[in-house]
XYZ file of C-alpha atoms in Angstrom:
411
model
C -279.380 -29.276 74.590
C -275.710 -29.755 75.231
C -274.309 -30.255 78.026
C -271.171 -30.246 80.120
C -269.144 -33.809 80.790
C -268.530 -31.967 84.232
C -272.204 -31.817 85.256
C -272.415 -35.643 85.904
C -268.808 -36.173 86.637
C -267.665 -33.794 88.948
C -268.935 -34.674 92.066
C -267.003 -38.292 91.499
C -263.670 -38.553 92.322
C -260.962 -41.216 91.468
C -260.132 -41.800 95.194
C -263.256 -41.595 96.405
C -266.012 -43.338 93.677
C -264.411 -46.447 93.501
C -264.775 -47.508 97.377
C -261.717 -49.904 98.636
C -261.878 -53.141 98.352
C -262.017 -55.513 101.449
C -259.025 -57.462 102.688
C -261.377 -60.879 103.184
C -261.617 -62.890 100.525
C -264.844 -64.645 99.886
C -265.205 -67.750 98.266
C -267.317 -66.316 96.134
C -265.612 -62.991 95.177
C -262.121 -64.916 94.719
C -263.017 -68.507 92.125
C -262.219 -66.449 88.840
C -262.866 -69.854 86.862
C -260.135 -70.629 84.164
C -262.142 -69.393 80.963
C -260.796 -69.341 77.124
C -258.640 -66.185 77.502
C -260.075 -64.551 73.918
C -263.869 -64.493 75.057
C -265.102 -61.082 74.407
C -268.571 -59.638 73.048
C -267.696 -58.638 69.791
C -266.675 -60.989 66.547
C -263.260 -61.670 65.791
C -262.315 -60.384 62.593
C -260.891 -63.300 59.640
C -257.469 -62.794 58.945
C -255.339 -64.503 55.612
C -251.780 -65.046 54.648
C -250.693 -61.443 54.087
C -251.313 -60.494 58.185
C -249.114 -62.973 58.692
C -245.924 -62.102 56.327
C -243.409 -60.239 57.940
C -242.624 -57.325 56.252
C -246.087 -56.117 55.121
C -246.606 -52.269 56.338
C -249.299 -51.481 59.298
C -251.438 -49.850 56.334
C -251.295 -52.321 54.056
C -252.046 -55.105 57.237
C -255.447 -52.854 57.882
C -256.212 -52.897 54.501
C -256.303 -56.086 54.241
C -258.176 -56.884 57.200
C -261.055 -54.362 55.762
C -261.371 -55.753 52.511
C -261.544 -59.050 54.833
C -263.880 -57.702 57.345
C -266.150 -55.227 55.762
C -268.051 -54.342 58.974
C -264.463 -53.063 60.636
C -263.226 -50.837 57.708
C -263.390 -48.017 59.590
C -260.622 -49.110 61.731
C -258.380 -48.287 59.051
C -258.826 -44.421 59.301
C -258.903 -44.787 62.607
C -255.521 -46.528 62.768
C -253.896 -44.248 60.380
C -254.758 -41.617 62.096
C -253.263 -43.546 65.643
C -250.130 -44.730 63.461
C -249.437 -41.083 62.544
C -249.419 -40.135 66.364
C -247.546 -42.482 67.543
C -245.003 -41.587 64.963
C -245.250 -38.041 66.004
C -245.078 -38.470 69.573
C -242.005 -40.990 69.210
C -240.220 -37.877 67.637
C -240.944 -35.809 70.859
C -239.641 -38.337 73.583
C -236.382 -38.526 71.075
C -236.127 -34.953 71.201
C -237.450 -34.045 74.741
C -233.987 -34.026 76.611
C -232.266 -31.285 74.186
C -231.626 -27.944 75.894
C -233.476 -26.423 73.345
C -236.856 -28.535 73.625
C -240.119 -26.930 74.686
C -241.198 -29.963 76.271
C -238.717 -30.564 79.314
C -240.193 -29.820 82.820
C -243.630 -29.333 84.659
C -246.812 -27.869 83.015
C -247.996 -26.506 86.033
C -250.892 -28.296 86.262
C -252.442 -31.241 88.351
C -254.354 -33.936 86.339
C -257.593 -35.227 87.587
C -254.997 -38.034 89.432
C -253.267 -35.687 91.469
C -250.196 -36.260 89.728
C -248.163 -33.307 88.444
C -248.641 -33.128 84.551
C -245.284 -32.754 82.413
C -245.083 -30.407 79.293
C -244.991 -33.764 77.401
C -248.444 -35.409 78.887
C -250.022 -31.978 77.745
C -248.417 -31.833 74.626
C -248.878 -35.368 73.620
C -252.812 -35.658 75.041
C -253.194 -32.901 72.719
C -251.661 -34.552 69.757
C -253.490 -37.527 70.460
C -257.193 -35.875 70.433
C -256.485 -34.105 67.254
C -254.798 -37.156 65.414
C -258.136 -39.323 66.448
C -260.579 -36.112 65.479
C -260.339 -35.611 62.222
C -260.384 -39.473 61.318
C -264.121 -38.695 61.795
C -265.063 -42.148 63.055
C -264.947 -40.912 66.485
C -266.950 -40.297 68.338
C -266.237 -40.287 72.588
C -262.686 -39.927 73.391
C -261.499 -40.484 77.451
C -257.637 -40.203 78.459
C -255.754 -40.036 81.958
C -254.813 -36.167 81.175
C -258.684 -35.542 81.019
C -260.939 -34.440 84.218
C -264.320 -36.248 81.576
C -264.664 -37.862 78.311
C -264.472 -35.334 75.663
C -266.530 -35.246 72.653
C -263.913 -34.916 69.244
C -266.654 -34.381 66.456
C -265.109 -31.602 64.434
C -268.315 -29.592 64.897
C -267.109 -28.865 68.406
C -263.626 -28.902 67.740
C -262.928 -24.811 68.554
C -265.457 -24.997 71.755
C -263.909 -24.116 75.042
C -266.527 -26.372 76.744
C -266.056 -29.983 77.084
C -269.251 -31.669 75.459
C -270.596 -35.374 75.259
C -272.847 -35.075 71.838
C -274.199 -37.589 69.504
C -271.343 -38.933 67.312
C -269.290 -41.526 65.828
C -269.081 -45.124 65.492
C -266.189 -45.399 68.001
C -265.201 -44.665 71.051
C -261.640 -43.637 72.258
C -259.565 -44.339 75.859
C -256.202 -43.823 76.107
C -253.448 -43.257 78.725
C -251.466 -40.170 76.223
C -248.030 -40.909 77.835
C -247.142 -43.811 79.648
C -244.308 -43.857 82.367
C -243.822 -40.099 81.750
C -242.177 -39.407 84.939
C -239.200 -41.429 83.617
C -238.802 -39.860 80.359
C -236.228 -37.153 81.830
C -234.114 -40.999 83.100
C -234.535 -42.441 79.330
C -236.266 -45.279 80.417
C -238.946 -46.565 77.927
C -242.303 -45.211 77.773
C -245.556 -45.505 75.638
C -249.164 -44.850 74.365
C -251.773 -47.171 75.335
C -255.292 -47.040 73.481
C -258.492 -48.940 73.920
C -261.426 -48.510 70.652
C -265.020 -49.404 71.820
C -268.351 -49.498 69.709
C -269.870 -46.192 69.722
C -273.714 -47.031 71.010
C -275.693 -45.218 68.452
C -278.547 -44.568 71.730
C -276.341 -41.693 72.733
C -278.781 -38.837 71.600
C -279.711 -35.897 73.646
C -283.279 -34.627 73.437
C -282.150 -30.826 73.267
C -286.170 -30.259 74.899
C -285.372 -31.943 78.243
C -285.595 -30.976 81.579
C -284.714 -31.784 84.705
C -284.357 -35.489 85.183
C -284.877 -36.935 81.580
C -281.821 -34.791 80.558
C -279.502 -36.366 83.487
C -281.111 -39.880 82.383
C -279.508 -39.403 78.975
C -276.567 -37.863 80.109
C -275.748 -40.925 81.873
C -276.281 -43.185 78.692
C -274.005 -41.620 76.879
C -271.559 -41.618 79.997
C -271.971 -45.133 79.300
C -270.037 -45.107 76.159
C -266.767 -45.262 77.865
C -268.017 -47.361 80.944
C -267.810 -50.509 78.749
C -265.955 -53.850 80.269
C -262.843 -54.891 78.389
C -264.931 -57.678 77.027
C -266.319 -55.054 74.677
C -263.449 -53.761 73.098
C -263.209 -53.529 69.160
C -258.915 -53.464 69.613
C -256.526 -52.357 71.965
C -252.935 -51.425 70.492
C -249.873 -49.846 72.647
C -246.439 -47.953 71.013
C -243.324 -48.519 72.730
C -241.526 -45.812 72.984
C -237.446 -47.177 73.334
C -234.224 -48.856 71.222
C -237.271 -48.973 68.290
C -240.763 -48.162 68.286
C -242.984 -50.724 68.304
C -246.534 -50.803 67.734
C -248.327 -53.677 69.098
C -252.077 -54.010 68.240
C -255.091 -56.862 68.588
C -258.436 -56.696 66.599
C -259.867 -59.699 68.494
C -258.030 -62.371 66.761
C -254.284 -62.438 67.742
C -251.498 -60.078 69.084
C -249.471 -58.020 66.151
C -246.437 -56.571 66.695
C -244.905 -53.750 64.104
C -241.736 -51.577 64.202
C -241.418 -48.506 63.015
C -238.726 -48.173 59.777
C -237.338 -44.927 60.608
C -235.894 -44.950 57.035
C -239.071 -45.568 55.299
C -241.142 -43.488 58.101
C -243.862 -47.147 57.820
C -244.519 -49.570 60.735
C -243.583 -52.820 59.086
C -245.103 -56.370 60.381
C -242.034 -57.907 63.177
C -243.657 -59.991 64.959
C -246.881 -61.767 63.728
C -249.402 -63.162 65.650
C -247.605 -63.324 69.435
C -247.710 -66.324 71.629
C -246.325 -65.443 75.369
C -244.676 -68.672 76.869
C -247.333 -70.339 78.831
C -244.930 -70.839 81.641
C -241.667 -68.729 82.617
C -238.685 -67.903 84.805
C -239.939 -63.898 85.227
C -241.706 -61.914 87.594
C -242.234 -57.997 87.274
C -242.915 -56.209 90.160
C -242.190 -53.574 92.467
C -240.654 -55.958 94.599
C -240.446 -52.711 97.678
C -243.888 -53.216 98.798
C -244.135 -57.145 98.859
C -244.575 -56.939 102.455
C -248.198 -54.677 102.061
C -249.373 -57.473 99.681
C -252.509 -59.514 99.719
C -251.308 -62.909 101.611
C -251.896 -65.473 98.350
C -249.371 -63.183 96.252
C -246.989 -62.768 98.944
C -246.720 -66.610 99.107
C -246.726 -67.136 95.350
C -244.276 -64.706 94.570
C -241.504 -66.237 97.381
C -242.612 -69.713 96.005
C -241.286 -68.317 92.644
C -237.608 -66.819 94.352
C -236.934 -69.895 95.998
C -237.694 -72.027 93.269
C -240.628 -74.213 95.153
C -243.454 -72.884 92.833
C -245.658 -74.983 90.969
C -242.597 -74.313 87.900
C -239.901 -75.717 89.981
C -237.857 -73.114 88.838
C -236.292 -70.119 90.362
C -237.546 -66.843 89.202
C -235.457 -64.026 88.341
C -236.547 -60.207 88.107
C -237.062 -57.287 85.517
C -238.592 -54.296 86.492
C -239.360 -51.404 84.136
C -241.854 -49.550 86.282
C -242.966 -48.119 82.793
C -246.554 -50.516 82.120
C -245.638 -50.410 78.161
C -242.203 -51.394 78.505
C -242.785 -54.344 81.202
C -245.914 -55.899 79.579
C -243.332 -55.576 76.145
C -241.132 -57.844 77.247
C -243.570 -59.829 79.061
C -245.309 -60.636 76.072
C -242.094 -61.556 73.819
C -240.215 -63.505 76.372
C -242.901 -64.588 78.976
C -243.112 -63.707 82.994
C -245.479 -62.099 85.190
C -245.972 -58.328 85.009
C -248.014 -57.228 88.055
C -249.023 -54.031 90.006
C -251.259 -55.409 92.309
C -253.622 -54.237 95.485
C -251.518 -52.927 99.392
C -252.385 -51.617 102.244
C -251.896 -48.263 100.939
C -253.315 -48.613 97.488
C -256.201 -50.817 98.263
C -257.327 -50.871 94.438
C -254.167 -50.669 92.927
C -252.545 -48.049 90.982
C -253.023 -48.625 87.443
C -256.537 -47.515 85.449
C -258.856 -49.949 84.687
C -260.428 -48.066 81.377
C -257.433 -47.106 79.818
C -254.303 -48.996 80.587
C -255.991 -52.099 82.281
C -258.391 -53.288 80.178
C -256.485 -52.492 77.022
C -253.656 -54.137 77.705
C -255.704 -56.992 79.304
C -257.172 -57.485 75.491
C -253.608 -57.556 74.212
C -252.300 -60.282 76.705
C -255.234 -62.301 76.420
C -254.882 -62.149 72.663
C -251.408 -63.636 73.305
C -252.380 -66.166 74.996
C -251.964 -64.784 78.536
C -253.975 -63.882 81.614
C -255.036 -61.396 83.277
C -256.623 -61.443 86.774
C -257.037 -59.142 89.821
C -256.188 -62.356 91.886
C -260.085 -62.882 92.039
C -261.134 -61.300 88.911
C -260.704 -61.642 84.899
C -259.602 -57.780 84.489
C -262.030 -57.877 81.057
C -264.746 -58.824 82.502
C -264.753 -55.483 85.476
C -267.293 -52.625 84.266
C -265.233 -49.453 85.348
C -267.759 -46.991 87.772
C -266.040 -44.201 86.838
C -263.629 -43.542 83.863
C -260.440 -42.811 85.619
C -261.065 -45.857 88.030
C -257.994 -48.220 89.422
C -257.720 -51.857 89.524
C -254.791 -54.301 90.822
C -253.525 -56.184 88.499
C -251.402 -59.088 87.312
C -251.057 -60.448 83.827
C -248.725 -62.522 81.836
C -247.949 -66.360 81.274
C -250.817 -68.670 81.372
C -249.832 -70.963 83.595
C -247.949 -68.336 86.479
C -251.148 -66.101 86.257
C -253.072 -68.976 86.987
C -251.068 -70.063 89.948
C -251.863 -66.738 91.322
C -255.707 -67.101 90.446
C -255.436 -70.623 92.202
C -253.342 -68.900 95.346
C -256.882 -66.633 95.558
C -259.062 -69.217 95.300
C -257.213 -71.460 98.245
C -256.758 -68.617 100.818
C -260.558 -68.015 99.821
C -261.659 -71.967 100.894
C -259.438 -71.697 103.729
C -261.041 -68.481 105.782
């Protein structure tokens, strides 16, 4: 039988499933060790000579890393059909602020957040699913404009009712429309996507009852509870002076910008290394005071120039996730949203934007910690789940992870 995403997820909330975390740090919740940044579960991919030439076209970069890496070929559909998004949605932010756009303003609607949903989150959630379901390597899809994960097999693509079903060999999460609520301002904003193995043990028996069918529906809810540490590849588009599109398979951080004139993503910036030590922090600097006490003291270490750097710290703040972590990863720095008093598990979603962009940092070179935790290494609860977070430079991150670790020996 089929069933409805909304019969196991419904009674979970975002607020409410993910209980907040404790302001005591243990000593044994807060030693996040200082582990090779690329360690995930799945095999990084061989790459040659022609992912590394600047120039070469997205497509002809995932070609080559099929003909490379047989057992990831699919990717390649399933990037062309993410490229071709990406283009499209780039098109709409360019065009949302004409008087004549359909896309300006409020839908009407609340997403499963609580946060008002623009005509453009709709619009570009929609072009997202459709883009990713008829690649037909797809199988689970979850994003921040939907209540459950959605099944995109073209067999239910005209269904009213949202369905988890048997299906592809990937899985989809993606936050549609980063930093939406500045689009109106200009400011830069972007797509973030995470691709997980689709585990082939998602199959309902359509004679259960009772208990054996909830059993199941919770193993294939597991397809999008996966760690970061499982991801096949992560990629982002910038929205902003260019698009960019900024992918990892597992083996180094790829940055591409769109050539409007040739309508191709060409290769920019090949295989990214962030600084491993910088002069930039990104933060909203407003609620420093309802900070944990390590990252208070770290982060006035780093204005007054008494950090471990020696160097005075200056400040660039997006409040757009694509845009900041951007520029963190070409020029180096600290982007953070971290835990309060009034967010006690920070703002930003661990299954979507956290753990994706955790893959891409890491790839870089970078870290990316909770303060206590490796952000990959977190198994989200429930899909639209929060997590504080900081990420950037090697070296700064890990003067945070350090900060942690001495408040923990100290109380």
């Amino acid at each position: 039988m089929r069933f409805t995403a909304f019969a196991f997820l419904i009674t979970a909330s975002a607020a409410s499933a993910f209980a907040p975390a404790s302001k005591t740090f243990s000593k044994s919740s807060t030693l996040q060790a200082t582990v090779a940044p690329i360690q995930t579960k799945t095999k990084a991919p061989v790459f040659d000579e022609v992912c590394e030439t600047t120039g070469v076209t997205l497509k002809r970069f995932m070609a080559e890393v099929a003909m490379l890496n047989p057992e990831i070929s699919e990717l390649t559909t399933l990037f062309g059909g993410i490229e071709t998004a990406c283009k499209a949605i780039s098109n709409l932010v360019k065009r949302s602020q004409l008087p004549s756009s359909e896309t300006l303003g409020l839908e009407g609607e609340v997403n499963v957040q609580g946060e008002d949903q623009k005509k453009l989150d709709v619009i570009t959630n929609d072009l997202l699913k459709r883009a990713l379901r008829f690649t037909g390597k797809l199988g689970i899809l979850a994003s921040e404009e939907e209540d459950t994960p959605v099944d995109v097999m073209p067999d239910n693509a005209k269904k009213s009712e949202i369905v988890i079903d048997e299906g592809e060999k990937y899985v989809a999460v993606f936050d549609p429309l980063d930093g939406s609520s500045n689009v109106d301002a200009g400011i830069p904003t972007g797509t973030i996507i995470g691709i997980y193995e689709h585990d082939e043990n998602c199959i309902l028996d359509e004679n259960c009852i009772g208990e054996e069918c909830t059993e199941q529906e919770a193993r294939c809810l597991a397809n999008t509870l996966q760690p970061g540490t499982n991801l096949v590849a992560a990629a982002y588009c910038l929205y902003s002076s260019s698009t960019f599109f900024v992918l990892t398979l597992g083996s180094g951080t790829y940055g591409f910008t769109l050539d409007e004139n040739i309508g191709e993503f060409v290769l920019s910036h090949p295989n990214i290394k962030i600084p491993e030590t910088s002069k930039i922090m990104s933060f909203n600097e407003a609620n420093t005071h309802l900070w944990d006490e390590p990252l208070q003291k770290v982060v006035t270490g780093w204005k007054e120039g008494s950090g471990k750097s020696g160097q005075a710290f200056s400040s660039r703040y997006i409040g757009s996730m694509v845009g900041d972590v951007h520029r963190t990863l070409l020029y180096g720095g600290v982007f953070g949203y971290p835990a309060d008093t009034k967010n006690k598990n920070g703002k930003l979603r661990l299954l979507y934007e956290g753990a994706p962009m955790s893959f891409i940092m890491e790839q870089a070179g970078g870290l990316s910690t909770t303060g206590t935790q490796r952000v990959m290494e977190i198994t989200p609860e429930i899909v639209h789940q929060r997590v504080p977070i900081v990420m950037g430079s090697k070296n700064d991150v890990q003067e945070v992870i350090d900060a942690y670790a001495e408040y923990a020996a100290k109380n």
